[in-house]
PDB file of C-alpha atoms and ligand atoms in Angstrom:
ATOM      1  CA  UNK A   1     -39.538 104.223  23.063  1.00  0.00           C
ATOM      2  CA  UNK A   2     -40.023 105.757  19.644  1.00  0.00           C
ATOM      3  CA  UNK A   3     -39.359 103.633  16.556  1.00  0.00           C
ATOM      4  CA  UNK A   4     -39.940 104.403  12.916  1.00  0.00           C
ATOM      5  CA  UNK A   5     -40.278 102.903   9.479  1.00  0.00           C
ATOM      6  CA  UNK A   6     -38.682 105.055   6.771  1.00  0.00           C
ATOM      7  CA  UNK A   7     -39.344 103.645   3.299  1.00  0.00           C
ATOM      8  CA  UNK A   8     -38.422 105.329   0.044  1.00  0.00           C
ATOM      9  CA  UNK A   9     -41.387 105.447  -2.357  1.00  0.00           C
ATOM     10  CA  UNK A  10     -39.351 104.294  -5.330  1.00  0.00           C
ATOM     11  CA  UNK A  11     -41.049 100.947  -5.797  1.00  0.00           C
ATOM     12  CA  UNK A  12     -43.353  98.497  -4.066  1.00  0.00           C
ATOM     13  CA  UNK A  13     -42.645  97.183  -0.568  1.00  0.00           C
ATOM     14  CA  UNK A  14     -41.275  93.652  -0.520  1.00  0.00           C
ATOM     15  CA  UNK A  15     -40.802  91.132   2.293  1.00  0.00           C
ATOM     16  CA  UNK A  16     -37.658  92.879   3.579  1.00  0.00           C
ATOM     17  CA  UNK A  17     -39.583  96.115   4.075  1.00  0.00           C
ATOM     18  CA  UNK A  18     -42.472  94.294   5.712  1.00  0.00           C
ATOM     19  CA  UNK A  19     -39.992  92.673   8.115  1.00  0.00           C
ATOM     20  CA  UNK A  20     -38.468  96.061   9.094  1.00  0.00           C
ATOM     21  CA  UNK A  21     -41.871  97.676   9.484  1.00  0.00           C
ATOM     22  CA  UNK A  22     -43.324  94.838  11.579  1.00  0.00           C
ATOM     23  CA  UNK A  23     -40.245  94.640  13.845  1.00  0.00           C
ATOM     24  CA  UNK A  24     -40.198  98.415  14.435  1.00  0.00           C
ATOM     25  CA  UNK A  25     -43.950  98.515  15.003  1.00  0.00           C
ATOM     26  CA  UNK A  26     -44.051  95.531  17.356  1.00  0.00           C
ATOM     27  CA  UNK A  27     -41.007  96.712  19.321  1.00  0.00           C
ATOM     28  CA  UNK A  28     -42.735 100.007  20.127  1.00  0.00           C
ATOM     29  CA  UNK A  29     -46.154  98.522  20.743  1.00  0.00           C
ATOM     30  CA  UNK A  30     -44.759  95.878  23.125  1.00  0.00           C
ATOM     31  CA  UNK A  31     -43.764  98.606  25.593  1.00  0.00           C
ATOM     32  CA  UNK A  32     -46.555 101.109  24.895  1.00  0.00           C
ATOM     33  CA  UNK A  33     -44.184 103.209  22.791  1.00  0.00           C
ATOM     34  CA  UNK A  34     -44.666 105.194  19.599  1.00  0.00           C
ATOM     35  CA  UNK A  35     -44.277 103.998  16.025  1.00  0.00           C
ATOM     36  CA  UNK A  36     -43.736 106.683  13.374  1.00  0.00           C
ATOM     37  CA  UNK A  37     -43.740 106.674   9.608  1.00  0.00           C
ATOM     38  CA  UNK A  38     -41.420 108.741   7.434  1.00  0.00           C
ATOM     39  CA  UNK A  39     -41.436 108.882   3.650  1.00  0.00           C
ATOM     40  CA  UNK A  40     -37.851 109.226   2.386  1.00  0.00           C
ATOM     41  CA  UNK A  41     -38.448 110.833  -0.980  1.00  0.00           C
ATOM     42  CA  UNK A  42     -35.477 113.192  -1.348  1.00  0.00           C
ATOM     43  CA  UNK A  43     -34.658 111.629  -4.696  1.00  0.00           C
ATOM     44  CA  UNK A  44     -37.485 113.179  -6.662  1.00  0.00           C
ATOM     45  CA  UNK A  45     -36.233 111.593  -9.871  1.00  0.00           C
ATOM     46  CA  UNK A  46     -37.200 108.166  -8.497  1.00  0.00           C
ATOM     47  CA  UNK A  47     -39.960 108.811  -5.944  1.00  0.00           C
ATOM     48  CA  UNK A  48     -43.568 108.444  -7.125  1.00  0.00           C
ATOM     49  CA  UNK A  49     -46.755 109.472  -5.282  1.00  0.00           C
ATOM     50  CA  UNK A  50     -48.363 106.210  -6.382  1.00  0.00           C
ATOM     51  CA  UNK A  51     -45.709 104.206  -4.496  1.00  0.00           C
ATOM     52  CA  UNK A  52     -46.334 106.320  -1.402  1.00  0.00           C
ATOM     53  CA  UNK A  53     -50.048 105.501  -1.567  1.00  0.00           C
ATOM     54  CA  UNK A  54     -49.196 101.833  -1.988  1.00  0.00           C
ATOM     55  CA  UNK A  55     -46.983 101.974   1.132  1.00  0.00           C
ATOM     56  CA  UNK A  56     -49.871 103.293   3.264  1.00  0.00           C
ATOM     57  CA  UNK A  57     -52.154 100.647   1.832  1.00  0.00           C
ATOM     58  CA  UNK A  58     -49.719  97.759   2.402  1.00  0.00           C
ATOM     59  CA  UNK A  59     -48.933  98.848   5.972  1.00  0.00           C
ATOM     60  CA  UNK A  60     -52.622  99.163   6.831  1.00  0.00           C
ATOM     61  CA  UNK A  61     -53.255  95.737   5.332  1.00  0.00           C
ATOM     62  CA  UNK A  62     -50.406  94.292   7.433  1.00  0.00           C
ATOM     63  CA  UNK A  63     -52.262  95.640  10.463  1.00  0.00           C
ATOM     64  CA  UNK A  64     -49.622  98.249  11.305  1.00  0.00           C
ATOM     65  CA  UNK A  65     -50.814 101.596  12.632  1.00  0.00           C
ATOM     66  CA  UNK A  66     -48.535 104.584  12.996  1.00  0.00           C
ATOM     67  CA  UNK A  67     -48.803 107.507  15.366  1.00  0.00           C
ATOM     68  CA  UNK A  68     -49.113 111.137  14.385  1.00  0.00           C
ATOM     69  CA  UNK A  69     -48.631 112.662  10.972  1.00  0.00           C
ATOM     70  CA  UNK A  70     -46.341 111.119   8.373  1.00  0.00           C
ATOM     71  CA  UNK A  71     -43.121 113.082   7.899  1.00  0.00           C
ATOM     72  CA  UNK A  72     -42.331 113.502   4.203  1.00  0.00           C
ATOM     73  CA  UNK A  73     -38.733 114.462   3.466  1.00  0.00           C
ATOM     74  CA  UNK A  74     -39.555 116.353   0.267  1.00  0.00           C
ATOM     75  CA  UNK A  75     -41.469 118.844   2.463  1.00  0.00           C
ATOM     76  CA  UNK A  76     -38.314 119.543   4.447  1.00  0.00           C
ATOM     77  CA  UNK A  77     -35.720 120.446   1.855  1.00  0.00           C
ATOM     78  CA  UNK A  78     -35.277 123.946   3.345  1.00  0.00           C
ATOM     79  CA  UNK A  79     -34.355 122.421   6.707  1.00  0.00           C
ATOM     80  CA  UNK A  80     -31.626 120.256   5.156  1.00  0.00           C
ATOM     81  CA  UNK A  81     -30.341 123.227   3.129  1.00  0.00           C
ATOM     82  CA  UNK A  82     -29.962 125.271   6.303  1.00  0.00           C
ATOM     83  CA  UNK A  83     -27.943 122.558   7.980  1.00  0.00           C
ATOM     84  CA  UNK A  84     -25.754 122.249   4.883  1.00  0.00           C
ATOM     85  CA  UNK A  85     -25.232 126.034   4.939  1.00  0.00           C
ATOM     86  CA  UNK A  86     -24.154 125.848   8.572  1.00  0.00           C
ATOM     87  CA  UNK A  87     -21.717 123.007   7.879  1.00  0.00           C
ATOM     88  CA  UNK A  88     -20.303 124.901   4.931  1.00  0.00           C
ATOM     89  CA  UNK A  89     -19.829 128.053   6.977  1.00  0.00           C
ATOM     90  CA  UNK A  90     -18.070 126.107   9.711  1.00  0.00           C
ATOM     91  CA  UNK A  91     -15.612 124.773   7.113  1.00  0.00           C
ATOM     92  CA  UNK A  92     -16.701 121.130   7.218  1.00  0.00           C
ATOM     93  CA  UNK A  93     -17.519 120.741   3.515  1.00  0.00           C
ATOM     94  CA  UNK A  94     -15.823 121.031   0.173  1.00  0.00           C
ATOM     95  CA  UNK A  95     -17.023 120.874  -3.393  1.00  0.00           C
ATOM     96  CA  UNK A  96     -16.030 117.768  -5.334  1.00  0.00           C
ATOM     97  CA  UNK A  97     -16.334 117.511  -9.093  1.00  0.00           C
ATOM     98  CA  UNK A  98     -14.768 114.060  -9.462  1.00  0.00           C
ATOM     99  CA  UNK A  99     -16.638 111.538 -11.540  1.00  0.00           C
ATOM    100  CA  UNK A 100     -16.711 107.878 -10.566  1.00  0.00           C
ATOM    101  CA  UNK A 101     -14.081 107.275 -13.180  1.00  0.00           C
ATOM    102  CA  UNK A 102     -11.832 110.035 -11.738  1.00  0.00           C
ATOM    103  CA  UNK A 103     -12.102 108.454  -8.295  1.00  0.00           C
ATOM    104  CA  UNK A 104     -11.337 104.996  -9.596  1.00  0.00           C
ATOM    105  CA  UNK A 105      -8.323 106.307 -11.475  1.00  0.00           C
ATOM    106  CA  UNK A 106      -7.006 108.077  -8.360  1.00  0.00           C
ATOM    107  CA  UNK A 107      -7.305 105.042  -6.093  1.00  0.00           C
ATOM    108  CA  UNK A 108      -4.054 103.191  -5.805  1.00  0.00           C
ATOM    109  CA  UNK A 109      -5.391  99.634  -5.996  1.00  0.00           C
ATOM    110  CA  UNK A 110      -8.786  99.794  -7.605  1.00  0.00           C
ATOM    111  CA  UNK A 111      -9.721  96.146  -7.421  1.00  0.00           C
ATOM    112  CA  UNK A 112     -13.167  94.712  -7.504  1.00  0.00           C
ATOM    113  CA  UNK A 113     -14.756  94.992  -4.061  1.00  0.00           C
ATOM    114  CA  UNK A 114     -11.824  96.942  -2.582  1.00  0.00           C
ATOM    115  CA  UNK A 115     -11.931 100.623  -1.775  1.00  0.00           C
ATOM    116  CA  UNK A 116     -15.681 100.527  -1.372  1.00  0.00           C
ATOM    117  CA  UNK A 117     -17.317 101.649   1.862  1.00  0.00           C
ATOM    118  CA  UNK A 118     -20.872 102.401   2.967  1.00  0.00           C
ATOM    119  CA  UNK A 119     -20.883 105.614   0.918  1.00  0.00           C
ATOM    120  CA  UNK A 120     -19.505 104.001  -2.226  1.00  0.00           C
ATOM    121  CA  UNK A 121     -15.925 104.360  -3.433  1.00  0.00           C
ATOM    122  CA  UNK A 122     -13.650 105.578  -0.628  1.00  0.00           C
ATOM    123  CA  UNK A 123     -12.825 109.044  -1.812  1.00  0.00           C
ATOM    124  CA  UNK A 124      -9.074 109.724  -2.111  1.00  0.00           C
ATOM    125  CA  UNK A 125      -9.461 113.457  -1.403  1.00  0.00           C
ATOM    126  CA  UNK A 126      -8.501 114.846  -4.793  1.00  0.00           C
ATOM    127  CA  UNK A 127     -10.780 117.907  -4.641  1.00  0.00           C
ATOM    128  CA  UNK A 128     -10.084 118.457  -0.971  1.00  0.00           C
ATOM    129  CA  UNK A 129      -6.419 118.982  -1.737  1.00  0.00           C
ATOM    130  CA  UNK A 130      -7.405 121.671  -4.204  1.00  0.00           C
ATOM    131  CA  UNK A 131     -10.180 123.243  -2.119  1.00  0.00           C
ATOM    132  CA  UNK A 132     -10.565 125.839  -4.766  1.00  0.00           C
ATOM    133  CA  UNK A 133     -14.235 125.687  -5.606  1.00  0.00           C
ATOM    134  CA  UNK A 134     -16.771 127.959  -4.123  1.00  0.00           C
ATOM    135  CA  UNK A 135     -19.996 126.622  -2.669  1.00  0.00           C
ATOM    136  CA  UNK A 136     -22.055 128.074  -5.512  1.00  0.00           C
ATOM    137  CA  UNK A 137     -20.255 125.796  -7.911  1.00  0.00           C
ATOM    138  CA  UNK A 138     -22.138 122.938  -6.336  1.00  0.00           C
ATOM    139  CA  UNK A 139     -25.374 124.291  -7.731  1.00  0.00           C
ATOM    140  CA  UNK A 140     -24.235 126.495 -10.558  1.00  0.00           C
ATOM    141  CA  UNK A 141     -21.011 126.926 -12.442  1.00  0.00           C
ATOM    142  CA  UNK A 142     -19.527 130.310 -13.242  1.00  0.00           C
ATOM    143  CA  UNK A 143     -20.999 130.233 -16.732  1.00  0.00           C
ATOM    144  CA  UNK A 144     -24.423 129.987 -15.133  1.00  0.00           C
ATOM    145  CA  UNK A 145     -24.860 126.394 -16.261  1.00  0.00           C
ATOM    146  CA  UNK A 146     -25.560 123.753 -13.622  1.00  0.00           C
ATOM    147  CA  UNK A 147     -22.301 122.149 -12.498  1.00  0.00           C
ATOM    148  CA  UNK A 148     -22.459 118.524 -13.509  1.00  0.00           C
ATOM    149  CA  UNK A 149     -21.507 115.805 -11.057  1.00  0.00           C
ATOM    150  CA  UNK A 150     -20.557 118.277  -8.339  1.00  0.00           C
ATOM    151  CA  UNK A 151     -21.233 117.082  -4.793  1.00  0.00           C
ATOM    152  CA  UNK A 152     -20.471 118.476  -1.346  1.00  0.00           C
ATOM    153  CA  UNK A 153     -18.261 116.173   0.687  1.00  0.00           C
ATOM    154  CA  UNK A 154     -17.667 116.155   4.419  1.00  0.00           C
ATOM    155  CA  UNK A 155     -14.031 116.743   5.370  1.00  0.00           C
ATOM    156  CA  UNK A 156     -13.369 114.053   7.980  1.00  0.00           C
ATOM    157  CA  UNK A 157     -10.303 115.985   9.187  1.00  0.00           C
ATOM    158  CA  UNK A 158     -12.751 118.502  10.652  1.00  0.00           C
ATOM    159  CA  UNK A 159     -14.723 115.952  12.668  1.00  0.00           C
ATOM    160  CA  UNK A 160     -15.077 117.409  16.153  1.00  0.00           C
ATOM    161  CA  UNK A 161     -14.590 114.134  18.032  1.00  0.00           C
ATOM    162  CA  UNK A 162     -11.867 111.535  17.616  1.00  0.00           C
ATOM    163  CA  UNK A 163     -14.084 108.706  18.837  1.00  0.00           C
ATOM    164  CA  UNK A 164     -17.608 107.949  17.639  1.00  0.00           C
ATOM    165  CA  UNK A 165     -19.737 105.626  19.759  1.00  0.00           C
ATOM    166  CA  UNK A 166     -23.087 103.997  19.221  1.00  0.00           C
ATOM    167  CA  UNK A 167     -25.062 100.935  20.218  1.00  0.00           C
ATOM    168  CA  UNK A 168     -25.756  98.306  17.588  1.00  0.00           C
ATOM    169  CA  UNK A 169     -27.780  95.199  18.386  1.00  0.00           C
ATOM    170  CA  UNK A 170     -27.057  95.629  22.069  1.00  0.00           C
ATOM    171  CA  UNK A 171     -23.298  95.994  21.644  1.00  0.00           C
ATOM    172  CA  UNK A 172     -21.278  99.180  22.076  1.00  0.00           C
ATOM    173  CA  UNK A 173     -19.401 100.093  18.921  1.00  0.00           C
ATOM    174  CA  UNK A 174     -16.477 102.515  18.892  1.00  0.00           C
ATOM    175  CA  UNK A 175     -15.145 104.004  15.684  1.00  0.00           C
ATOM    176  CA  UNK A 176     -12.172 106.345  15.508  1.00  0.00           C
ATOM    177  CA  UNK A 177     -11.694 109.145  13.029  1.00  0.00           C
ATOM    178  CA  UNK A 178      -8.915 107.044  11.455  1.00  0.00           C
ATOM    179  CA  UNK A 179     -11.363 104.137  11.049  1.00  0.00           C
ATOM    180  CA  UNK A 180     -13.750 106.455   9.231  1.00  0.00           C
ATOM    181  CA  UNK A 181     -10.984 107.797   7.029  1.00  0.00           C
ATOM    182  CA  UNK A 182      -9.921 104.267   6.093  1.00  0.00           C
ATOM    183  CA  UNK A 183     -13.328 102.568   5.785  1.00  0.00           C
ATOM    184  CA  UNK A 184     -15.656 105.347   4.627  1.00  0.00           C
ATOM    185  CA  UNK A 185     -13.706 108.350   3.349  1.00  0.00           C
ATOM    186  CA  UNK A 186     -15.053 111.881   2.950  1.00  0.00           C
ATOM    187  CA  UNK A 187     -18.694 111.035   2.370  1.00  0.00           C
ATOM    188  CA  UNK A 188     -21.290 112.971   0.408  1.00  0.00           C
ATOM    189  CA  UNK A 189     -23.442 115.480   2.296  1.00  0.00           C
ATOM    190  CA  UNK A 190     -25.116 117.244  -0.606  1.00  0.00           C
ATOM    191  CA  UNK A 191     -26.025 116.212  -4.123  1.00  0.00           C
ATOM    192  CA  UNK A 192     -27.102 118.404  -6.933  1.00  0.00           C
ATOM    193  CA  UNK A 193     -30.277 116.472  -7.739  1.00  0.00           C
ATOM    194  CA  UNK A 194     -31.557 116.170  -4.196  1.00  0.00           C
ATOM    195  CA  UNK A 195     -29.771 118.961  -2.292  1.00  0.00           C
ATOM    196  CA  UNK A 196     -29.289 116.793   0.764  1.00  0.00           C
ATOM    197  CA  UNK A 197     -27.962 113.247   0.975  1.00  0.00           C
ATOM    198  CA  UNK A 198     -29.580 110.209   2.557  1.00  0.00           C
ATOM    199  CA  UNK A 199     -27.078 110.293   5.438  1.00  0.00           C
ATOM    200  CA  UNK A 200     -27.785 113.901   6.378  1.00  0.00           C
ATOM    201  CA  UNK A 201     -31.562 113.795   6.078  1.00  0.00           C
ATOM    202  CA  UNK A 202     -31.906 110.509   7.978  1.00  0.00           C
ATOM    203  CA  UNK A 203     -29.894 111.865  10.902  1.00  0.00           C
ATOM    204  CA  UNK A 204     -31.770 115.175  11.043  1.00  0.00           C
ATOM    205  CA  UNK A 205     -35.155 113.495  10.841  1.00  0.00           C
ATOM    206  CA  UNK A 206     -34.465 110.743  13.367  1.00  0.00           C
ATOM    207  CA  UNK A 207     -33.606 113.570  15.787  1.00  0.00           C
ATOM    208  CA  UNK A 208     -36.609 115.725  14.841  1.00  0.00           C
ATOM    209  CA  UNK A 209     -38.940 112.768  15.306  1.00  0.00           C
ATOM    210  CA  UNK A 210     -37.306 111.888  18.635  1.00  0.00           C
ATOM    211  CA  UNK A 211     -36.530 108.356  17.474  1.00  0.00           C
ATOM    212  CA  UNK A 212     -34.938 106.333  20.282  1.00  0.00           C
ATOM    213  CA  UNK A 213     -34.571 103.036  18.403  1.00  0.00           C
ATOM    214  CA  UNK A 214     -33.769 102.643  14.729  1.00  0.00           C
ATOM    215  CA  UNK A 215     -34.814  99.269  13.324  1.00  0.00           C
ATOM    216  CA  UNK A 216     -33.635  98.523   9.789  1.00  0.00           C
ATOM    217  CA  UNK A 217     -31.945  95.947   7.589  1.00  0.00           C
ATOM    218  CA  UNK A 218     -28.329  94.861   8.009  1.00  0.00           C
ATOM    219  CA  UNK A 219     -27.550  96.454   4.638  1.00  0.00           C
ATOM    220  CA  UNK A 220     -27.505  99.807   6.471  1.00  0.00           C
ATOM    221  CA  UNK A 221     -25.400  98.643   9.427  1.00  0.00           C
ATOM    222  CA  UNK A 222     -22.169  99.933   7.897  1.00  0.00           C
ATOM    223  CA  UNK A 223     -23.729 103.351   7.275  1.00  0.00           C
ATOM    224  CA  UNK A 224     -24.433 103.760  10.989  1.00  0.00           C
ATOM    225  CA  UNK A 225     -20.885 104.989  11.694  1.00  0.00           C
ATOM    226  CA  UNK A 226     -21.581 107.863   9.278  1.00  0.00           C
ATOM    227  CA  UNK A 227     -24.842 108.624  11.037  1.00  0.00           C
ATOM    228  CA  UNK A 228     -23.239 108.566  14.485  1.00  0.00           C
ATOM    229  CA  UNK A 229     -20.434 110.857  13.268  1.00  0.00           C
ATOM    230  CA  UNK A 230     -23.001 113.342  11.931  1.00  0.00           C
ATOM    231  CA  UNK A 231     -24.956 113.170  15.173  1.00  0.00           C
ATOM    232  CA  UNK A 232     -21.808 114.008  17.136  1.00  0.00           C
ATOM    233  CA  UNK A 233     -21.006 116.852  14.778  1.00  0.00           C
ATOM    234  CA  UNK A 234     -24.507 118.339  14.825  1.00  0.00           C
ATOM    235  CA  UNK A 235     -25.017 117.809  18.561  1.00  0.00           C
ATOM    236  CA  UNK A 236     -27.900 115.395  17.992  1.00  0.00           C
ATOM    237  CA  UNK A 237     -28.701 112.384  20.157  1.00  0.00           C
ATOM    238  CA  UNK A 238     -27.677 108.949  18.868  1.00  0.00           C
ATOM    239  CA  UNK A 239     -30.520 106.425  18.912  1.00  0.00           C
ATOM    240  CA  UNK A 240     -29.995 102.730  19.657  1.00  0.00           C
ATOM    241  CA  UNK A 241     -29.597 100.808  16.417  1.00  0.00           C
ATOM    242  CA  UNK A 242     -31.057  97.401  15.641  1.00  0.00           C
ATOM    243  CA  UNK A 243     -30.067  95.875  12.317  1.00  0.00           C
ATOM    244  CA  UNK A 244     -31.980  92.773  11.378  1.00  0.00           C
ATOM    245  CA  UNK A 245     -30.951  89.976   9.039  1.00  0.00           C
ATOM    246  CA  UNK A 246     -31.872  90.472   5.428  1.00  0.00           C
ATOM    247  CA  UNK A 247     -34.669  88.443   3.934  1.00  0.00           C
ATOM    248  CA  UNK A 248     -33.279  86.394   1.074  1.00  0.00           C
ATOM    249  CA  UNK A 249     -34.932  84.688  -1.831  1.00  0.00           C
ATOM    250  CA  UNK A 250     -34.841  80.925  -2.383  1.00  0.00           C
ATOM    251  CA  UNK A 251     -31.444  81.281  -4.079  1.00  0.00           C
ATOM    252  CA  UNK A 252     -30.057  83.098  -1.019  1.00  0.00           C
ATOM    253  CA  UNK A 253     -29.901  86.461  -2.768  1.00  0.00           C
ATOM    254  CA  UNK A 254     -31.068  89.501  -0.816  1.00  0.00           C
ATOM    255  CA  UNK A 255     -34.328  91.000  -1.998  1.00  0.00           C
ATOM    256  CA  UNK A 256     -34.075  94.331  -3.772  1.00  0.00           C
ATOM    257  CA  UNK A 257     -36.466  96.559  -5.629  1.00  0.00           C
ATOM    258  CA  UNK A 258     -34.164  96.723  -8.594  1.00  0.00           C
ATOM    259  CA  UNK A 259     -34.360  92.940  -9.022  1.00  0.00           C
ATOM    260  CA  UNK A 260     -38.150  93.004  -8.974  1.00  0.00           C
ATOM    261  CA  UNK A 261     -38.417  91.291  -5.597  1.00  0.00           C
ATOM    262  CA  UNK A 262     -41.943  90.057  -5.218  1.00  0.00           C
ATOM    263  CA  UNK A 263     -44.117  92.903  -3.978  1.00  0.00           C
ATOM    264  CA  UNK A 264     -46.295  92.593  -0.868  1.00  0.00           C
ATOM    265  CA  UNK A 265     -49.084  93.746  -3.194  1.00  0.00           C
ATOM    266  CA  UNK A 266     -48.482  90.656  -5.347  1.00  0.00           C
ATOM    267  CA  UNK A 267     -48.660  88.320  -2.338  1.00  0.00           C
ATOM    268  CA  UNK A 268     -51.914  90.076  -1.414  1.00  0.00           C
ATOM    269  CA  UNK A 269     -53.326  89.674  -4.910  1.00  0.00           C
ATOM    270  CA  UNK A 270     -52.478  85.977  -4.744  1.00  0.00           C
ATOM    271  CA  UNK A 271     -54.530  85.603  -1.587  1.00  0.00           C
ATOM    272  CA  UNK A 272     -51.840  85.697   1.151  1.00  0.00           C
ATOM    273  CA  UNK A 273     -52.907  86.948   4.574  1.00  0.00           C
ATOM    274  CA  UNK A 274     -50.935  89.276   6.884  1.00  0.00           C
ATOM    275  CA  UNK A 275     -50.183  86.213   9.026  1.00  0.00           C
ATOM    276  CA  UNK A 276     -48.713  84.512   5.944  1.00  0.00           C
ATOM    277  CA  UNK A 277     -46.340  87.470   5.534  1.00  0.00           C
ATOM    278  CA  UNK A 278     -45.280  87.225   9.193  1.00  0.00           C
ATOM    279  CA  UNK A 279     -44.669  83.515   8.625  1.00  0.00           C
ATOM    280  CA  UNK A 280     -42.647  84.131   5.461  1.00  0.00           C
ATOM    281  CA  UNK A 281     -40.266  86.497   7.262  1.00  0.00           C
ATOM    282  CA  UNK A 282     -39.914  84.027  10.125  1.00  0.00           C
ATOM    283  CA  UNK A 283     -41.810  85.962  12.782  1.00  0.00           C
ATOM    284  CA  UNK A 284     -44.261  83.141  13.427  1.00  0.00           C
ATOM    285  CA  UNK A 285     -43.565  79.435  12.972  1.00  0.00           C
TER     286      UNK A 285
HETATM  287  N1  LIG B 301     -35.145 104.958   3.229  1.00  0.00           N
HETATM  288  C1  LIG B 301     -34.254 103.859   3.449  1.00  0.00           C
HETATM  289  C2  LIG B 301     -34.666 102.687   2.588  1.00  0.00           C
HETATM  290  O1  LIG B 301     -35.796 102.604   2.167  1.00  0.00           O
HETATM  291  C3  LIG B 301     -34.229 103.397   4.883  1.00  0.00           C
HETATM  292  C4  LIG B 301     -33.540 104.344   5.746  1.00  0.00           C
HETATM  293  C5  LIG B 301     -33.351 103.915   7.183  1.00  0.00           C
HETATM  294  O2  LIG B 301     -34.104 103.072   7.706  1.00  0.00           O
HETATM  295  O3  LIG B 301     -32.462 104.468   7.807  1.00  0.00           O
HETATM  296  O4  LIG B 301     -33.851 101.824   2.351  1.00  0.00           O
END
């Protein structure tokens, strides 16, 4: 068994991260397996080396040890680019210049909470119908200026398999191409700022690291159908997925970096012990 913890160094770890890390670590250790660490820092506008250092420090303090070298995604941008090139050449991608506002305007019933899937607004395919833009436009427009807001989207019509299967929390899940078209839409594979997207890099790296079991929060459960579709397309193995409940604050709201969820570092500074953290996330009574 190979599990992993894959934090983004865009802020301090909070209780939700500690829960994911402890579960993934303990699951591997319980069977003599391997626990890996991956730093997901493709978004260089938000990632900070200081947060990465803090992650190592917090994990060590929690008593979690990881095996082998840490895999840092910003060191692997060339690998993701090559995969994107291959997908482009095989006709799976198209350039999309729609803004959020364009997409909202094109959706037939843009109501609050509707038309939103695990990759954001369900794209109505406006740019796909045109299919006029060359790949270079993604990075550079014809005038030589960077093309604003251009992304590369995956054309779900070109998905090689009609049925995507994966295991989530011990249950077999089956998703058809039509399900993906309805619930996800043509999702983003490449972004101008980061080159790759979260979905593509996570799938490539889980395969490269030989991850057999992905342990992460339920907020990513819906994204798993995207990951399984990419695995099928790229001929990569699909790990077992385990999505745990989200840790909520006293008001029942899920913890998030953007809301300044209380950092593990703050609990530490206030004198909490690693056992206190395990207690707070419900792992010990
Ligand atoms: N980097 C993601 C995050 O910090 C987690 C990705 C994953 O576990 O698949 O939310």
